[in-house]
XYZ file of C-alpha atoms in Angstrom:
449
model
C 0.000 0.000 0.000
C 1.579 3.268 -1.097
C 1.737 6.564 0.768
C -1.047 8.209 -1.232
C -3.453 5.353 -0.432
C -2.639 5.562 3.283
C -3.154 9.332 3.205
C -6.571 8.931 1.522
C -7.681 6.363 4.128
C -6.527 8.625 6.976
C -8.332 11.619 5.499
C -11.549 9.582 5.171
C -11.366 8.426 8.793
C -10.685 11.944 10.074
C -13.460 13.437 7.973
C -16.161 10.999 9.054
C -16.966 12.634 12.423
C -17.049 16.076 10.797
C -19.484 14.862 8.157
C -21.696 13.452 10.897
C -21.635 16.763 12.717
C -22.794 18.735 9.682
C -25.551 16.274 8.831
C -28.797 17.775 7.631
C -30.610 15.791 10.296
C -31.581 18.157 13.162
C -30.506 17.316 16.684
C -32.996 16.717 19.474
C -31.955 20.028 21.027
C -32.608 21.898 17.785
C -36.059 20.326 17.653
C -36.689 21.456 21.219
C -35.573 25.003 20.362
C -37.843 25.097 17.303
C -40.800 23.876 19.343
C -40.079 26.441 22.061
C -39.829 29.225 19.485
C -43.168 28.282 17.947
C -44.953 27.947 21.292
C -43.593 31.288 22.521
C -44.433 33.286 19.400
C -47.932 31.866 18.997
C -48.637 32.502 22.682
C -47.286 36.068 22.637
C -48.755 36.870 19.230
C -52.250 35.774 20.215
C -52.566 37.278 23.690
C -49.951 40.037 23.849
C -50.317 41.107 20.255
C -54.002 40.464 19.599
C -53.026 38.922 16.274
C -54.709 36.173 14.293
C -53.012 32.796 14.010
C -52.827 33.325 10.253
C -50.899 36.595 10.708
C -48.605 35.017 13.295
C -47.732 32.203 10.909
C -47.143 34.642 8.041
C -45.125 37.228 9.972
C -43.689 35.860 13.223
C -43.039 32.285 12.102
C -41.353 33.212 8.835
C -37.931 34.716 8.184
C -36.435 32.610 10.986
C -32.737 31.865 10.836
C -31.732 28.552 9.275
C -30.940 26.597 12.408
C -34.600 26.141 13.244
C -36.414 27.853 10.362
C -37.087 24.636 8.456
C -38.270 22.794 11.554
C -40.871 25.273 12.823
C -43.496 24.697 10.072
C -43.330 20.922 10.596
C -44.364 21.064 14.259
C -48.013 21.024 15.315
C -49.245 23.500 17.936
C -52.049 22.883 20.438
C -53.710 26.128 21.549
C -55.669 26.243 24.809
C -57.731 29.450 24.535
C -59.295 29.115 27.985
C -56.118 28.626 30.013
C -54.052 30.588 27.465
C -51.347 28.015 26.908
C -49.620 26.805 23.747
C -48.031 23.364 23.544
C -45.844 22.160 20.665
C -44.725 18.525 20.425
C -41.348 17.827 18.868
C -40.228 14.275 19.688
C -41.395 10.985 21.172
C -40.723 10.363 24.816
C -40.622 14.026 25.874
C -43.464 16.371 26.850
C -44.334 19.204 24.444
C -42.684 22.594 24.767
C -45.118 24.863 26.604
C -45.657 28.633 26.780
C -48.060 30.012 29.392
C -49.627 33.489 29.280
C -50.487 35.780 32.181
C -51.957 39.268 32.040
C -49.008 40.958 33.780
C -45.866 39.756 31.954
C -47.248 37.989 28.902
C -45.924 34.568 27.880
C -43.422 32.442 29.733
C -41.508 29.686 27.969
C -41.265 26.710 30.277
C -38.059 24.627 30.387
C -37.452 21.571 28.240
C -39.024 18.596 30.016
C -41.760 20.628 31.731
C -44.692 18.232 32.115
C -47.492 20.799 32.157
C -49.830 22.512 34.558
C -53.613 22.790 34.674
C -54.832 26.184 35.830
C -58.427 25.059 35.894
C -60.112 28.369 35.170
C -60.282 30.904 32.301
C -57.439 33.422 32.235
C -58.688 36.959 31.584
C -57.062 39.458 29.261
C -55.939 42.896 30.419
C -58.340 45.792 30.699
C -57.346 48.910 28.758
C -58.142 52.609 29.086
C -58.308 53.541 25.426
C -61.012 56.163 25.959
C -58.702 58.415 27.988
C -57.315 61.498 26.194
C -54.014 61.069 24.375
C -51.333 60.262 25.392
C -52.687 58.275 28.352
C -55.335 56.831 26.046
C -56.196 57.130 22.361
C -58.792 59.897 22.308
C -57.835 62.997 20.264
C -54.421 61.544 19.403
C -54.265 62.523 15.733
C -53.720 66.093 14.613
C -56.691 67.017 12.400
C -54.536 69.075 10.034
C -52.256 66.116 9.315
C -53.963 65.301 6.024
C -52.790 68.633 4.629
C -49.164 67.475 4.688
C -49.170 65.564 1.435
C -45.406 65.062 1.422
C -45.500 63.236 4.740
C -48.457 61.120 3.658
C -46.596 60.093 0.508
C -43.501 59.154 2.501
C -45.644 57.077 4.857
C -47.281 55.313 1.921
C -43.929 54.537 0.285
C -42.647 53.120 3.571
C -45.795 51.062 4.047
C -45.885 49.569 0.545
C -42.125 48.863 0.722
C -41.568 50.630 -2.596
C -38.725 52.933 -1.511
C -37.115 52.094 1.809
C -37.092 48.290 1.681
C -38.158 45.785 4.296
C -41.632 44.560 5.150
C -43.378 47.351 7.038
C -46.180 46.689 9.516
C -46.555 50.146 11.105
C -45.434 53.755 10.635
C -46.089 56.485 13.190
C -44.834 60.081 13.319
C -45.474 62.298 16.356
C -44.641 66.015 16.465
C -45.340 68.454 19.270
C -47.204 65.732 21.123
C -49.694 64.879 18.335
C -49.765 62.145 15.712
C -49.095 63.565 12.250
C -49.351 60.291 10.344
C -50.077 56.667 11.164
C -50.450 53.639 8.917
C -50.677 49.877 9.482
C -50.467 46.804 7.289
C -53.551 44.668 6.699
C -54.383 42.702 9.827
C -52.742 45.251 12.134
C -54.087 48.379 13.800
C -53.172 50.845 16.532
C -53.620 48.136 19.186
C -51.578 45.385 17.537
C -48.476 44.580 19.560
C -45.298 43.114 18.092
C -42.117 41.840 19.650
C -39.625 44.661 20.022
C -36.553 42.481 19.683
C -33.585 44.684 20.704
C -35.663 47.833 21.088
C -36.250 46.141 24.440
C -32.700 47.120 25.405
C -33.662 50.803 25.213
C -36.815 50.059 27.189
C -34.532 48.388 29.739
C -32.392 51.535 29.869
C -35.522 53.607 30.466
C -36.604 51.348 33.339
C -33.128 51.584 34.842
C -33.444 55.365 34.589
C -36.663 55.210 36.580
C -34.897 53.083 39.194
C -32.142 55.722 39.408
C -34.760 58.455 39.809
C -36.393 56.475 42.628
C -33.032 56.171 44.384
C -32.622 52.418 44.001
C -29.821 52.289 41.422
C -26.512 54.036 40.712
C -25.112 53.559 37.209
C -21.563 54.296 38.369
C -21.586 51.742 41.162
C -20.605 48.078 40.698
C -23.491 46.021 39.349
C -25.127 44.030 42.114
C -24.665 40.530 40.694
C -24.639 38.068 43.596
C -22.604 35.504 41.674
C -19.756 38.044 41.280
C -19.653 39.183 44.904
C -16.925 36.774 45.914
C -13.437 37.770 47.024
C -11.085 37.999 44.070
C -13.745 38.021 41.332
C -12.598 40.722 38.849
C -16.145 41.010 37.473
C -17.141 42.808 40.664
C -15.675 45.982 39.119
C -18.233 45.975 36.267
C -20.693 48.840 36.725
C -24.232 49.330 35.452
C -22.783 51.957 33.119
C -20.422 49.385 31.587
C -23.321 46.997 31.010
C -25.564 49.680 29.522
C -22.806 50.796 27.136
C -21.932 47.248 25.982
C -18.439 47.610 27.422
C -18.497 45.053 30.239
C -15.438 43.240 28.895
C -17.144 39.884 29.417
C -16.477 37.024 27.027
C -18.844 36.796 24.067
C -18.642 33.579 22.099
C -20.701 34.990 19.235
C -21.757 38.415 18.014
C -24.595 39.545 20.244
C -23.974 36.715 22.730
C -26.582 34.457 21.152
C -29.159 33.686 23.823
C -31.055 30.846 22.138
C -31.231 28.788 25.365
C -33.113 31.680 27.045
C -35.190 32.848 24.074
C -36.188 29.382 22.854
C -34.939 26.762 25.284
C -36.665 27.820 28.489
C -33.358 28.377 30.313
C -33.239 31.033 33.015
C -31.401 34.346 32.753
C -29.274 33.696 35.818
C -27.989 30.302 34.738
C -26.970 31.545 31.275
C -25.559 35.052 31.879
C -23.679 35.176 35.174
C -20.997 32.593 34.408
C -19.163 34.329 31.529
C -15.544 35.190 32.426
C -13.898 38.561 31.965
C -11.906 38.934 28.745
C -11.054 42.659 28.673
C -10.803 45.417 31.240
C -14.330 46.855 31.735
C -14.878 50.068 29.789
C -12.190 49.427 27.161
C -13.985 47.426 24.417
C -17.372 47.763 22.726
C -19.018 44.380 22.201
C -22.750 44.283 21.513
C -24.125 41.561 23.770
C -27.598 40.517 24.905
C -26.028 39.366 28.152
C -24.936 42.887 29.131
C -28.551 44.100 29.095
C -29.843 40.985 30.844
C -27.226 41.445 33.563
C -28.010 45.159 33.922
C -31.666 44.380 34.583
C -30.754 41.466 36.846
C -28.647 43.884 38.912
C -31.361 46.570 38.941
C -33.928 44.153 40.341
C -32.120 44.239 43.680
C -34.091 47.446 44.256
C -37.774 48.128 43.603
C -38.350 47.210 39.972
C -41.828 47.014 38.478
C -42.051 47.480 34.687
C -45.852 47.172 34.559
C -46.233 49.942 37.130
C -44.001 52.194 35.022
C -45.816 51.328 31.779
C -49.143 52.081 33.435
C -47.878 55.513 34.466
C -47.108 56.523 30.866
C -50.139 54.915 29.222
C -48.170 51.980 27.750
C -50.940 49.576 28.702
C -50.353 47.202 25.784
C -46.686 46.665 26.635
C -45.639 43.311 28.074
C -42.143 42.757 29.485
C -41.809 38.988 29.493
C -39.856 36.872 31.985
C -38.283 33.462 32.146
C -39.914 30.759 34.294
C -37.911 31.971 37.309
C -39.375 35.488 36.975
C -36.235 37.147 35.546
C -37.079 39.792 32.927
C -35.790 39.073 29.407
C -35.367 42.747 28.587
C -32.783 42.230 25.886
C -35.502 41.275 23.405
C -38.732 39.874 24.809
C -40.996 42.882 25.080
C -44.227 43.124 23.089
C -45.688 46.548 22.433
C -47.589 48.717 19.971
C -46.361 51.545 17.755
C -48.277 54.034 19.884
C -46.752 52.722 23.117
C -43.278 53.168 21.640
C -44.365 56.659 20.610
C -45.328 57.361 24.211
C -41.873 56.335 25.402
C -40.348 58.635 22.794
C -42.520 61.488 24.061
C -41.287 60.842 27.602
C -37.767 61.559 26.349
C -38.910 64.653 24.434
C -40.359 65.841 27.757
C -36.956 65.147 29.340
C -38.312 62.464 31.656
C -41.426 64.268 32.922
C -44.902 62.785 32.419
C -48.141 64.381 33.610
C -46.113 66.688 35.820
C -44.227 63.841 37.499
C -40.501 63.294 36.994
C -40.018 59.647 36.051
C -36.424 59.878 34.781
C -33.516 61.919 36.181
C -33.050 65.391 34.706
C -29.881 64.384 32.900
C -31.084 60.940 31.767
C -31.809 61.933 28.170
C -28.307 63.371 27.858
C -26.859 60.320 29.572
C -28.400 57.690 27.290
C -27.711 59.736 24.143
C -24.071 60.645 24.820
C -21.213 58.383 23.686
C -18.712 57.476 26.362
C -15.759 55.126 26.076
C -15.410 52.602 23.234
C -17.660 52.962 20.196
C -18.820 50.531 17.500
C -17.082 50.724 14.148
C -20.203 51.282 12.055
C -22.609 53.948 10.831
C -24.276 54.461 14.201
C -22.693 55.302 17.530
C -23.832 53.979 20.903
C -24.815 55.736 24.102
C -26.300 53.850 27.040
C -28.835 51.307 25.659
C -29.640 53.655 22.735
C -28.040 53.943 19.308
C -26.845 57.348 18.125
C -27.540 58.874 14.729
C -24.878 61.528 15.345
C -22.992 60.556 12.178
C -26.032 60.297 9.889
C -26.109 62.902 7.103
C -29.144 65.159 7.155
C -30.123 64.209 10.710
C -29.588 66.430 13.808
C -26.578 65.260 15.807
C -28.678 64.958 18.973
C -30.867 62.221 17.426
C -30.869 58.900 19.264
C -32.776 55.734 18.580
C -33.804 52.249 19.653
C -33.113 49.603 17.007
C -34.367 46.026 16.927
C -34.170 42.940 14.762
C -36.559 42.587 11.826
C -36.875 46.344 11.453
C -38.070 47.773 14.778
C -37.194 51.467 15.121
C -37.922 54.269 17.560
C -36.172 57.512 16.551
C -36.166 60.469 18.957
C -35.211 63.947 17.707
C -35.380 66.429 20.626
C -34.413 69.507 18.577
C -37.460 68.981 16.345
C -39.842 67.668 19.033
C -40.247 64.643 16.778
C -40.715 60.914 17.322
C -40.619 58.382 14.494
C -41.744 54.776 14.938
C -41.415 52.090 12.300
C -42.289 48.427 12.892
C -41.667 45.585 10.512
C -41.024 41.956 9.664
C -37.830 42.481 7.691
C -35.378 39.765 6.743
C -31.597 39.838 6.656
C -31.744 40.107 2.882
C -34.333 42.892 2.816
C -33.816 45.604 5.421
C -35.518 48.947 5.954
C -33.383 52.074 5.411
C -34.082 53.985 8.608
C -31.541 56.723 7.782
C -33.189 57.638 4.489
C -36.658 57.447 6.009
C -35.668 59.690 8.920
C -34.160 62.275 6.548
C -37.301 62.336 4.437
C -39.592 62.689 7.442
C -37.465 65.561 8.714
C -37.771 67.358 5.370
C -41.527 66.812 5.205
C -42.085 68.114 8.752
C -39.740 71.112 8.543
C -41.441 74.288 9.701
């Protein structure tokens, strides 16, 4: 047997395990993730979002990344309307993946292997106060003269029919001087349809932390109160809330964004998946966008009084649900469901510099704090403040503009110098994204006084 033959045999033997690993056959864990994803999104879409199952399947259960995207349509969902639970079977010998809804925090994804629970009585939906005057409710929200601004209406139409800015738009909302100038929704959606915010939730998290600071329960410059780090010699004990909010914790990130599939789809808890990452860089020296930084910031903030629903109620965001894991930890890196108008309300809170109905909910300097770069910055078009992106390098946009950005085209743009809030919601894909810079420029031109 010659050398070449031996080399070919060796290569075949070495390659065999690799070939097995990249088999098209999904693993049992991938099946469990796909089932958890489907249960969670149907549950949240139905009872947080008020959406039809048909719309959920078309919008929420499409455009999913490859790892589970092909599996999701093959799995059957059982919907319990009375107890508001969704169960999705994925393999023999294991119970279905289950998501359970409650009126306070929305849907909770139960861990793999959860055998089920019978509530035994109908679960009621939330009660809303839509008849209150805007912005606490919906009455008199729209400026009657808005129809006269044809340029803005045309821009809204081009965004909604996806003819100019790209993406797959579900909602457009523009608020100026406290009134709605234009508002448009895709078929099947309306002013009360909630969608998942994805990473816009990080900016909502920053706003809730601001309220905690205002109430005297948190200090962004103090070490983050993470129990697992409070051991002698743990260098992570020097990480502050500010580091976490600015994505500069220095913690190890195995992937861009610190993929949190076990939490988002697998029913794992926040504490078991976020607190164990080791330090890689000195805190405050590297920018690394990571879901874990936001999850840890909220985990640390909860050591004081922390009640998102109470805050949302104060600002009229009654259709906003901040979801938790099964151990009651908030998943505020992504899992918030809200409407375009509720995001508009949060934008107005920042235009009012943290004051709502005469009450100060955020510190006086909080708007400046979240919208000011400090320390390391991302090497891309947009800068980063504290849980908000910065449009300070965007041509044709005021340098003070800051924004919340989320996956699949979720945008909240806040322009204090123009007393303007822009909200755009969507179901974009990686291949077809919405151009928020161009849209913002055009809205600014159309609303110039």
